[in-house]
Coordinates of C-alpha atoms in Angstrom, one line a residue:
Chain A
M23 CA 0.1 -0.1 -0.1
N24 CA 1.1 3.8 0.0
R25 CA 3.6 3.0 -2.9
A26 CA 5.1 5.9 -3.8
T27 CA 4.9 6.8 -7.4
L28 CA 7.6 7.8 -10.1
A29 CA 6.4 11.4 -9.6
D30 CA 8.1 11.6 -6.4
P31 CA 10.7 13.8 -6.7
P32 CA 14.3 11.4 -5.2
L33 CA 15.8 11.9 -1.7
D34 CA 18.7 14.2 -1.3
V35 CA 20.1 11.3 1.7
A36 CA 23.3 13.2 1.7
R37 CA 21.3 15.7 3.1
L38 CA 19.1 13.9 5.6
R39 CA 22.2 11.9 6.6
A40 CA 23.1 14.8 8.3
D41 CA 20.1 15.2 10.4
F42 CA 21.6 11.8 12.6
P43 CA 23.7 12.6 15.0
I44 CA 24.6 8.8 15.1
L45 CA 25.6 8.3 11.4
A46 CA 28.3 10.3 11.4
Q47 CA 31.1 7.6 13.5
T48 CA 33.0 5.3 12.6
I49 CA 33.1 1.8 14.8
N50 CA 35.3 -0.9 14.9
G51 CA 37.5 1.4 12.9
R52 CA 35.3 2.2 9.8
P53 CA 32.0 4.4 8.8
L54 CA 29.2 2.9 11.0
V55 CA 26.5 1.9 8.1
Y56 CA 23.1 1.4 10.3
L57 CA 21.1 -2.0 9.0
D58 CA 19.4 -2.4 12.0
N59 CA 16.1 -0.1 11.3
G60 CA 13.6 -3.3 13.0
A61 CA 14.9 -3.6 16.0
S62 CA 15.0 0.3 16.5
S63 CA 16.2 3.5 14.8
Q64 CA 18.0 6.1 14.6
R65 CA 17.0 9.8 15.7
P66 CA 17.1 13.2 13.9
R67 CA 17.7 16.1 15.8
A68 CA 15.2 17.1 15.3
V69 CA 13.5 14.3 17.9
I70 CA 16.3 15.1 20.2
D71 CA 15.9 19.0 20.2
A72 CA 12.3 18.4 21.2
E73 CA 13.8 16.6 24.0
R74 CA 16.1 18.8 25.1
R75 CA 13.7 21.9 24.6
Y76 CA 11.0 20.2 26.6
A77 CA 13.5 18.7 29.5
E78 CA 15.0 22.5 29.0
E79 CA 11.9 24.9 29.1
M80 CA 8.4 23.1 29.7
H81 CA 9.0 20.1 32.6
A82 CA 6.0 19.6 35.4
N83 CA 4.0 17.1 35.7
V84 CA 1.0 17.2 33.0
H85 CA -2.8 17.5 33.7
R86 CA -1.9 18.5 37.5
G87 CA -0.8 21.9 39.1
V88 CA -2.2 25.8 37.7
H89 CA 1.1 26.6 37.9
T90 CA 2.4 28.2 34.0
L91 CA 5.2 25.4 33.8
S92 CA 2.7 22.0 34.3
Q93 CA 0.1 24.0 31.6
R94 CA 3.1 24.0 29.3
A95 CA 4.4 20.7 29.9
T96 CA 0.6 19.4 29.3
D97 CA -0.3 22.1 26.9
A98 CA 3.0 19.8 25.6
F99 CA 1.8 17.0 26.0
E100 CA -1.6 17.0 25.0
A101 CA 0.2 19.0 21.3
A102 CA 1.9 15.6 20.4
R103 CA -1.3 13.5 21.1
E104 CA -3.3 15.3 18.4
R105 CA -0.3 15.5 15.8
V106 CA -0.4 11.4 16.7
R107 CA -4.1 11.8 15.9
R108 CA -3.8 14.1 12.8
F109 CA -1.0 11.1 11.4
I110 CA -3.2 8.3 11.7
N111 CA -6.2 9.9 10.7
A112 CA -8.2 9.1 14.6
R113 CA -11.5 10.3 14.8
S114 CA -10.5 12.4 18.0
I115 CA -8.3 12.5 19.9
R116 CA -10.3 10.1 22.6
E117 CA -9.0 7.4 20.2
V118 CA -5.0 7.7 20.5
V119 CA -3.3 6.9 23.9
F120 CA 0.3 6.9 25.1
T121 CA 1.5 3.2 26.6
R122 CA 5.0 2.8 26.7
G123 CA 5.6 1.1 24.0
T124 CA 3.6 -1.7 20.5
T125 CA 4.6 -4.9 23.9
E126 CA 2.8 -2.6 26.1
S127 CA 0.0 -1.5 23.8
I128 CA -0.9 -5.0 22.3
N129 CA -0.8 -6.2 26.5
L130 CA -3.5 -3.7 27.8
V131 CA -5.9 -4.5 25.1
A132 CA -5.2 -8.3 25.9
N133 CA -5.7 -7.3 29.7
S134 CA -8.6 -4.4 29.0
F135 CA -10.7 -5.4 25.8
L136 CA -10.6 -9.6 26.3
R137 CA -9.9 -11.4 28.9
P138 CA -13.0 -10.0 30.5
R139 CA -15.1 -11.3 27.1
L140 CA -13.6 -14.8 27.6
K141 CA -14.2 -18.5 28.1
P142 CA -13.2 -21.4 28.0
G143 CA -13.4 -22.8 23.9
D144 CA -13.3 -19.0 22.9
E145 CA -10.4 -18.5 19.8
I146 CA -7.5 -15.9 19.4
L147 CA -6.5 -15.8 16.0
I148 CA -3.5 -14.8 14.4
S149 CA -0.8 -15.8 12.7
W150 CA 2.7 -17.8 11.8
L151 CA 5.1 -14.5 11.4
E152 CA 3.7 -12.5 15.1
H153 CA 6.3 -11.4 16.9
H154 CA 6.3 -12.8 20.4
A155 CA 4.6 -9.5 21.6
N156 CA 1.6 -10.6 19.2
I157 CA 2.2 -13.6 20.3
V158 CA 2.8 -14.9 24.6
P159 CA 0.4 -12.1 25.6
W160 CA -3.2 -13.8 23.5
Q161 CA -1.5 -17.0 25.5
M162 CA -1.2 -15.4 28.6
A163 CA -4.4 -14.7 28.1
C164 CA -5.7 -18.3 27.0
E165 CA -4.0 -19.2 29.9
A166 CA -6.1 -17.8 32.9
T167 CA -9.1 -17.9 30.4
G168 CA -9.6 -21.2 29.1
A169 CA -9.1 -20.3 25.6
V170 CA -7.2 -21.3 23.0
L171 CA -4.8 -19.8 20.5
K172 CA -5.3 -20.2 17.0
V173 CA -3.0 -19.7 14.2
A174 CA -3.3 -18.6 10.6
P175 CA -0.2 -20.2 8.5
I176 CA 2.2 -19.0 6.3
N177 CA 3.9 -20.2 3.1
R178 CA 7.0 -21.0 1.9
Q179 CA 7.1 -16.9 0.7
G180 CA 6.3 -16.6 3.9
E181 CA 3.0 -15.0 3.4
L182 CA -0.1 -15.1 5.1
D183 CA -2.5 -18.3 3.3
L184 CA -6.0 -16.1 3.4
D185 CA -8.1 -19.2 2.7
A186 CA -6.5 -20.5 6.0
F187 CA -6.4 -17.8 8.1
Q188 CA -10.4 -17.0 6.6
A189 CA -11.9 -20.9 7.3
L190 CA -10.1 -20.6 11.0
L191 CA -12.4 -17.8 12.0
S192 CA -15.4 -19.1 13.4
D193 CA -18.1 -18.0 15.8
R194 CA -16.5 -18.5 18.9
T195 CA -13.7 -15.9 17.2
K196 CA -13.1 -13.3 19.6
L197 CA -10.3 -11.0 18.2
V198 CA -8.1 -11.5 15.7
A199 CA -4.4 -9.6 16.0
T200 CA -2.0 -9.3 13.5
A201 CA 1.2 -8.0 11.9
H202 CA 1.3 -5.1 9.4
V203 CA 4.2 -5.8 8.5
S204 CA 6.9 -8.3 9.3
N205 CA 9.6 -8.4 11.8
A206 CA 11.4 -11.2 11.0
L207 CA 10.6 -12.0 7.2
G208 CA 9.3 -8.3 5.9
T209 CA 6.0 -9.6 4.4
V210 CA 3.1 -7.1 3.9
M211 CA -0.2 -8.3 5.5
P212 CA -3.3 -8.0 3.5
V213 CA -4.7 -6.3 6.2
R214 CA -7.6 -4.8 4.2
E215 CA -8.5 -8.0 3.9
I216 CA -8.1 -9.4 7.1
V217 CA -10.2 -6.3 8.7
T218 CA -13.1 -6.8 6.1
L219 CA -13.4 -10.7 6.5
A220 CA -13.1 -10.9 10.7
H221 CA -15.5 -8.0 10.4
A222 CA -17.8 -10.3 8.2
R223 CA -17.7 -12.6 11.3
G224 CA -18.0 -9.7 14.0
V225 CA -15.1 -9.8 15.1
P226 CA -13.0 -7.1 16.1
V227 CA -9.0 -6.6 15.1
L228 CA -5.4 -5.0 16.5
L229 CA -3.1 -4.8 13.9
D230 CA 0.6 -4.9 15.0
G231 CA 2.1 -2.0 13.1
A232 CA 5.8 -1.7 14.7
Q233 CA 7.5 -2.3 11.4
A234 CA 4.6 -0.3 9.2
V235 CA 4.7 3.3 10.6
P236 CA 7.9 3.7 9.6
H237 CA 7.2 3.1 5.8
F238 CA 3.1 3.3 5.0
A239 CA 1.3 6.4 5.6
L240 CA -1.7 5.7 7.5
D241 CA -5.1 6.0 8.0
M242 CA -7.1 4.1 10.7
Q243 CA -10.9 5.5 9.2
A244 CA -9.8 3.8 5.6
L245 CA -8.2 0.8 7.4
D246 CA -10.8 0.6 9.5
C247 CA -9.1 -2.5 12.6
D248 CA -9.9 -2.3 16.1
F249 CA -6.8 -1.3 17.7
Y250 CA -3.8 -0.1 16.0
A251 CA -0.1 -0.4 18.5
F252 CA 3.3 0.6 17.6
S253 CA 6.2 2.2 19.0
G254 CA 8.1 5.7 18.8
H255 CA 11.1 3.8 18.6
K256 CA 11.0 2.4 15.2
L257 CA 9.3 5.7 14.3
Y258 CA 12.4 7.9 14.7
G259 CA 11.6 8.5 17.8
P260 CA 12.3 8.2 21.3
D261 CA 12.4 4.8 22.9
G262 CA 9.5 4.7 25.9
I263 CA 6.7 5.6 24.5
G264 CA 4.1 4.5 22.3
V265 CA 1.1 4.6 21.4
L266 CA -2.2 2.1 20.8
Y267 CA -5.5 3.6 18.3
G268 CA -8.4 1.6 19.8
R269 CA -12.1 2.3 18.1
E270 CA -13.7 4.4 20.7
S271 CA -16.7 2.8 20.7
L272 CA -14.7 -0.3 22.0
L273 CA -12.1 2.0 24.9
E274 CA -15.2 3.3 26.2
A275 CA -16.6 0.0 27.3
M276 CA -13.4 -1.3 28.2
P277 CA -12.4 -1.6 32.0
P278 CA -8.8 0.6 32.9
W279 CA -5.6 -1.7 32.8
Q280 CA -3.5 0.0 35.5
G281 CA -5.4 2.1 38.0
G282 CA -3.7 4.9 39.5
G283 CA -3.5 8.6 39.4
D284 CA -4.5 10.9 36.4
M285 CA -6.6 7.7 34.9
I286 CA -9.6 9.2 37.8
L287 CA -11.3 11.8 38.2
S288 CA -12.6 10.9 42.0
V289 CA -11.3 8.7 44.2
S290 CA -13.0 7.9 48.1
F291 CA -12.4 4.6 49.8
T292 CA -16.5 3.2 48.6
G293 CA -15.4 3.4 44.9
T294 CA -13.4 5.5 42.4
T295 CA -14.7 7.3 39.1
Y296 CA -12.4 6.6 36.5
N297 CA -11.7 9.2 33.9
Q298 CA -12.1 10.0 30.4
L299 CA -10.7 9.3 27.5
P300 CA -7.9 8.2 26.6
F301 CA -6.9 9.0 30.3
K302 CA -9.0 6.3 31.2
F303 CA -5.7 3.8 30.5
E304 CA -2.7 6.5 30.9
A305 CA -2.1 5.5 34.9
G306 CA 0.2 8.1 36.5
T307 CA 2.8 9.6 35.1
P308 CA 3.6 9.2 31.2
H309 CA 6.4 9.5 28.8
M310 CA 6.3 13.3 28.5
S311 CA 9.1 14.3 26.8
G312 CA 8.5 10.8 25.0
A313 CA 5.4 12.2 23.6
V314 CA 6.3 15.8 22.7
G315 CA 10.0 13.5 20.8
L316 CA 7.2 12.0 18.8
A317 CA 5.5 14.2 17.9
A318 CA 9.2 15.9 16.2
A319 CA 9.5 12.7 14.6
I320 CA 5.9 12.9 13.2
D321 CA 6.9 16.3 12.1
Y322 CA 10.2 14.9 10.8
V323 CA 9.1 12.4 8.4
D324 CA 6.2 13.8 7.3
G325 CA 7.8 16.6 6.3
I326 CA 10.4 14.1 4.1
G327 CA 7.4 12.6 2.9
L328 CA 6.1 8.9 3.2
G329 CA 6.2 8.3 -0.3
R330 CA 9.0 9.1 -1.3
I331 CA 10.7 7.4 1.9
A332 CA 8.2 4.3 0.6
A333 CA 10.0 4.4 -3.0
W334 CA 13.8 5.2 -2.0
E335 CA 13.3 2.2 0.8
R336 CA 11.6 0.2 -2.3
M337 CA 15.4 1.0 -4.6
L338 CA 17.3 -0.2 -1.3
L339 CA 15.1 -3.3 -0.6
D340 CA 15.2 -4.6 -4.8
Y341 CA 19.2 -3.8 -5.1
A342 CA 19.7 -5.6 -1.6
S343 CA 17.5 -8.7 -2.4
E344 CA 19.4 -8.8 -5.6
R345 CA 23.2 -8.5 -4.6
L346 CA 22.6 -10.8 -1.2
S347 CA 20.5 -12.9 -3.5
A348 CA 24.0 -13.3 -6.1
I349 CA 26.2 -14.5 -3.3
D350 CA 27.0 -17.8 -3.7
G351 CA 25.1 -20.0 -1.0
L352 CA 23.4 -17.0 0.4
T353 CA 19.0 -18.2 1.3
V354 CA 17.0 -15.6 2.2
I355 CA 14.2 -16.2 3.9
G356 CA 10.9 -14.4 3.1
T357 CA 10.1 -14.0 -0.1
A358 CA 5.8 -12.2 -0.7
K359 CA 5.7 -10.2 -3.6
D360 CA 4.7 -7.9 -1.2
K361 CA 7.6 -6.4 1.6
A362 CA 8.9 -4.2 3.4
S363 CA 12.5 -2.5 3.6
L364 CA 13.7 -5.7 5.1
V365 CA 16.2 -8.7 4.5
S366 CA 16.3 -12.1 6.6
F367 CA 18.7 -14.4 5.3
V368 CA 21.0 -18.0 6.3
L369 CA 24.4 -19.0 4.9
D370 CA 25.8 -21.9 4.2
G371 CA 28.0 -22.9 6.6
V372 CA 28.6 -19.6 9.2
H373 CA 25.6 -19.2 12.1
P374 CA 24.1 -15.8 11.6
H375 CA 26.0 -15.2 14.9
D376 CA 28.9 -15.3 13.0
I377 CA 27.5 -13.1 10.6
G378 CA 27.2 -10.4 12.8
T379 CA 30.1 -9.8 14.7
I380 CA 32.8 -10.9 11.2
L381 CA 30.2 -7.7 10.0
D382 CA 30.7 -5.8 13.0
Q383 CA 34.3 -5.6 13.1
Q384 CA 33.4 -3.0 9.1
G385 CA 30.8 -1.4 10.7
V386 CA 27.8 -2.8 9.4
A387 CA 24.8 -3.3 12.3
I388 CA 22.9 -6.2 11.8
R389 CA 20.6 -8.2 13.8
T390 CA 21.2 -12.1 13.9
G391 CA 18.6 -14.4 15.9
H392 CA 14.8 -15.6 15.8
H393 CA 14.4 -11.7 16.4
C394 CA 11.7 -13.3 18.9
A395 CA 9.5 -14.2 16.4
M396 CA 10.7 -18.3 16.6
P397 CA 7.3 -20.0 15.4
A398 CA 8.1 -17.8 11.8
I399 CA 11.4 -19.1 11.6
E400 CA 11.7 -22.1 12.6
F401 CA 9.0 -22.8 9.9
F402 CA 12.1 -22.9 7.7
G403 CA 13.1 -24.6 9.3
V404 CA 16.9 -22.0 10.8
P405 CA 17.4 -21.6 14.3
A406 CA 18.4 -18.2 13.2
T407 CA 19.1 -15.6 10.9
A408 CA 20.8 -12.8 9.1
R409 CA 18.4 -9.1 8.9
A410 CA 19.5 -6.1 7.1
S411 CA 16.9 -3.8 7.4
F412 CA 16.9 -0.7 6.1
A413 CA 16.0 3.3 6.6
F414 CA 15.5 6.1 4.1
Y415 CA 19.0 7.4 5.4
N416 CA 20.6 4.0 4.2
T417 CA 22.1 3.8 0.9
R418 CA 23.3 2.0 -2.3
E419 CA 27.0 2.0 -1.4
E420 CA 25.9 0.8 2.3
I421 CA 24.4 -2.4 0.3
D422 CA 27.7 -2.8 -1.3
V423 CA 29.5 -2.5 2.7
L424 CA 27.1 -5.4 3.7
V425 CA 28.0 -7.5 0.3
D426 CA 31.5 -6.8 0.5
A427 CA 31.0 -8.5 4.5
V428 CA 29.1 -11.4 4.0
T429 CA 31.3 -12.6 0.7
A430 CA 34.1 -12.4 3.2
A431 CA 32.1 -14.5 6.2
R432 CA 31.5 -16.6 3.3
D433 CA 35.0 -16.2 2.3
M434 CA 36.5 -16.8 6.2
F435 CA 34.3 -20.0 6.8
R436 CA 34.4 -21.6 3.4
Chain B
M12 CA 40.3 -6.8 17.8
D13 CA 40.7 -8.6 15.3
L14 CA 39.1 -11.3 13.4
K15 CA 41.6 -14.0 12.9
D16 CA 42.4 -13.6 16.9
L17 CA 38.1 -14.8 17.6
Y18 CA 38.2 -17.0 14.5
R19 CA 41.4 -19.2 15.3
D20 CA 42.7 -22.0 12.8
V21 CA 41.6 -24.3 15.6
I22 CA 38.0 -22.8 16.1
L23 CA 37.4 -22.7 12.5
D24 CA 38.2 -26.6 12.1
H25 CA 36.6 -27.8 14.5
N26 CA 33.5 -26.3 13.8
K27 CA 33.6 -27.4 10.3
R28 CA 34.2 -30.7 12.0
P29 CA 32.7 -31.3 15.5
R30 CA 35.0 -34.0 17.1
N31 CA 32.9 -36.7 19.0
F32 CA 29.4 -35.1 18.1
G33 CA 26.0 -37.1 18.7
R34 CA 24.6 -38.5 20.8
L35 CA 24.7 -41.1 24.2
D36 CA 21.8 -43.0 25.4
P37 CA 20.9 -43.0 29.1
P38 CA 22.4 -44.6 31.5
A39 CA 24.7 -41.7 30.0
H40 CA 24.2 -38.6 32.0
S41 CA 23.4 -35.6 29.7
A42 CA 21.9 -32.4 30.4
A43 CA 20.6 -28.9 27.7
G44 CA 21.5 -25.9 27.5
H45 CA 20.2 -23.1 25.7
N46 CA 21.1 -19.4 24.7
P47 CA 18.9 -17.7 24.4
L48 CA 19.2 -14.6 22.8
C49 CA 20.6 -16.5 20.2
G50 CA 19.0 -19.8 19.6
D51 CA 21.8 -21.9 20.9
K52 CA 20.8 -25.1 21.6
L53 CA 23.8 -28.2 22.8
T54 CA 23.2 -31.5 25.1
V55 CA 26.0 -32.5 26.0
Y56 CA 26.4 -36.1 27.4
A57 CA 28.5 -38.3 29.5
I58 CA 29.1 -41.8 30.1
M59 CA 31.0 -41.2 33.9
D60 CA 33.6 -45.1 34.9
G61 CA 33.0 -44.6 39.0
D62 CA 35.0 -40.7 38.6
V63 CA 36.0 -41.3 35.7
I64 CA 33.8 -39.0 32.3
C65 CA 35.3 -41.7 29.7
D66 CA 33.5 -41.1 27.2
L67 CA 31.4 -37.1 26.5
R68 CA 30.2 -36.0 23.2
F69 CA 27.1 -33.3 22.2
D70 CA 25.5 -32.8 19.9
G71 CA 22.4 -29.6 18.8
T72 CA 22.9 -26.6 16.8
G73 CA 25.1 -23.0 17.9
C74 CA 27.6 -20.8 15.7
A75 CA 31.0 -21.3 15.3
I76 CA 31.9 -20.3 18.3
S77 CA 29.7 -22.3 20.1
V78 CA 30.4 -25.6 18.4
A79 CA 33.8 -25.7 18.4
S80 CA 33.9 -24.9 22.5
A81 CA 31.7 -27.7 22.8
S82 CA 33.4 -29.5 20.4
L83 CA 37.2 -28.8 22.0
M84 CA 35.9 -28.9 25.3
T85 CA 35.0 -33.2 24.5
E86 CA 38.2 -33.6 23.3
A87 CA 39.8 -31.8 26.8
I88 CA 37.7 -33.9 28.7
K89 CA 37.6 -37.0 27.5
G90 CA 39.4 -39.6 30.1
K91 CA 39.4 -36.9 32.9
T92 CA 38.5 -36.5 36.4
R93 CA 35.2 -35.2 38.0
A94 CA 37.5 -33.6 39.5
E95 CA 40.0 -32.4 36.5
A96 CA 37.2 -31.4 34.5
E97 CA 35.7 -29.4 37.2
H98 CA 39.3 -27.1 37.2
L99 CA 38.6 -27.0 33.8
Y100 CA 35.7 -25.4 34.0
A101 CA 37.4 -22.7 36.5
A102 CA 40.7 -22.4 34.4
I103 CA 38.2 -22.1 30.7
H104 CA 35.3 -19.1 33.0
D105 CA 38.8 -17.4 33.7
L106 CA 40.1 -17.4 30.1
L107 CA 37.2 -15.8 29.0
T108 CA 35.9 -13.7 31.2
R109 CA 39.4 -12.0 33.1
A110 CA 41.8 -10.0 30.8
D111 CA 44.8 -10.6 33.7
A112 CA 43.6 -14.3 33.2
P113 CA 46.8 -16.7 33.1
S114 CA 46.7 -19.6 30.1
P115 CA 48.2 -22.7 31.9
P116 CA 49.7 -25.5 30.4
E117 CA 46.7 -27.7 30.7
L118 CA 44.3 -26.0 28.9
G119 CA 45.9 -27.9 25.0
K120 CA 43.7 -26.2 23.0
L121 CA 41.2 -24.6 24.8
A122 CA 43.6 -21.8 25.2
A123 CA 42.4 -20.9 21.4
L124 CA 39.7 -19.6 22.7
G125 CA 41.4 -16.7 24.6
G126 CA 40.0 -14.9 21.7
V127 CA 36.1 -14.7 22.8
R128 CA 37.0 -12.1 25.5
E129 CA 37.4 -9.7 23.5
F130 CA 34.3 -10.1 21.8
P131 CA 31.8 -9.2 25.4
A132 CA 28.7 -10.8 23.0
R133 CA 30.4 -14.0 22.4
V134 CA 31.2 -15.2 25.6
K135 CA 28.1 -16.5 26.3
C136 CA 28.5 -18.7 22.9
A137 CA 31.8 -20.1 24.2
S138 CA 30.7 -21.0 28.0
L139 CA 27.2 -22.8 27.1
C140 CA 28.8 -26.0 26.8
W141 CA 31.2 -25.7 30.2
H142 CA 27.5 -25.1 32.2
T143 CA 25.7 -27.5 30.7
L144 CA 28.8 -30.2 31.0
H145 CA 28.7 -29.1 34.6
A146 CA 24.7 -30.0 35.1
A147 CA 25.3 -32.8 32.9
L148 CA 28.0 -34.7 36.0
Q149 CA 25.6 -32.4 38.8
G150 CA 22.6 -34.6 37.1
A151 CA 21.0 -30.9 37.0
A152 CA 17.3 -31.7 35.6
A153 CA 16.5 -28.4 34.8
P154 CA 17.8 -26.4 31.1
V155 CA 20.7 -24.7 31.8
T156 CA 20.6 -21.1 29.9
T157 CA 22.4 -18.5 29.7
E158 CA 20.5 -16.1 30.9

């Protein structure tokens, strides 16, 4: 979705790279080639400055004091919420809950939305390629209630088997939860079809958008999912801040998850009146500087344009796929037709962990292991993969460095 | 840091052609080890004759460091007593973690693992088999993990 067109002007990557202070360094004597953006992306100066400005000029606790700083902090925090709302085209700020990240967003839904509704024999439907954050919270809900976790299969390309998915939807299905983009394989999931099929049976849908948000423009109203979770630190923003989008009618009916300050209107020992949305789900002092930084990251990304970012990343993906595939003994894991800009691969005779160390000596940072998606990786009969994941600040020259380093690793183990 | 210091020839050789690779059935002692960060999984099997470890094998999957370390370990330990094995276990621990560690002559080929110390993220790879051996000799039931 949201593929760029040829009319999009190309990115001035050299200029954009200068916005990222961390990229201008050497690692083990070589220029840093940062290809671990799927795990966490880097922050532009605009985000770092926004967080610092918040700390230097605005910080106090939000939603509490009558003093000027508290009002300033509240204004900044709520402006960040409105910025997120606009970015994802939610109907209202009442649908935008700040969390610590994707994982906490999913756990909020598991605990507040799902658990109270689950009865023994009820089902939750996920897919085979999910991140552990979109598996374990549902397993925990199942253990607590006697519900059953159902898993829709994928094919050898790493694409969802949509027919099997549809067949697994039943009257017992209480929630569908899938990735928007697979972190381990790069697969872009057919989320519109998933939402349509689930809604046809009256089943709400949660999408794990952690890997999608940096690559696509999002529109909650067009997507029509019921919950959408993502993190700031994969969107060039700070760590420790994330978002749960929830359909207002569902959030309204859900009990709070965590209790504390900020999520109440009044408290007495005979009872407590909960705050309105979205504050009902934000117990305790929130990550205010994180929210401000996230808003700055969204401004930054929107300033470049997600269409242009997608076009550049598509070029990087095509180039990396072509060059890596040409390495003798290398197999790409995850070859879906619609992929985000990452390449997972294995190399005959060289364990991914060794690839990771050898590449690091060349200044190249990649992720190695099971990517917190053990079922997806084991589906391909390998214990681990190496994964290079690209951002708009990466270049063809960096992919050349990657390819040379992988080739050197292969030769070392021959 | 030099890669050739980590991937010395003896390491590459034992990775490519691991010695004593395979399983031993009970009554062999065995223990499973797991490094959840990288997915390395090893099982170590030991046959005891009184106090002597008369056969030692391993199987599983892992990176070059973990496979070579396990292979070198089986070569070094076979025929040793329990006390000698524990002594080597301690010496290896020092070799992998202490910059000032002496490299006692009884380490033999195991000294090739000395380069791992310069790569802190890889120390667990080299030590997994040793923790697992320790557990097998202790008869521990629960799988060993590096976490």
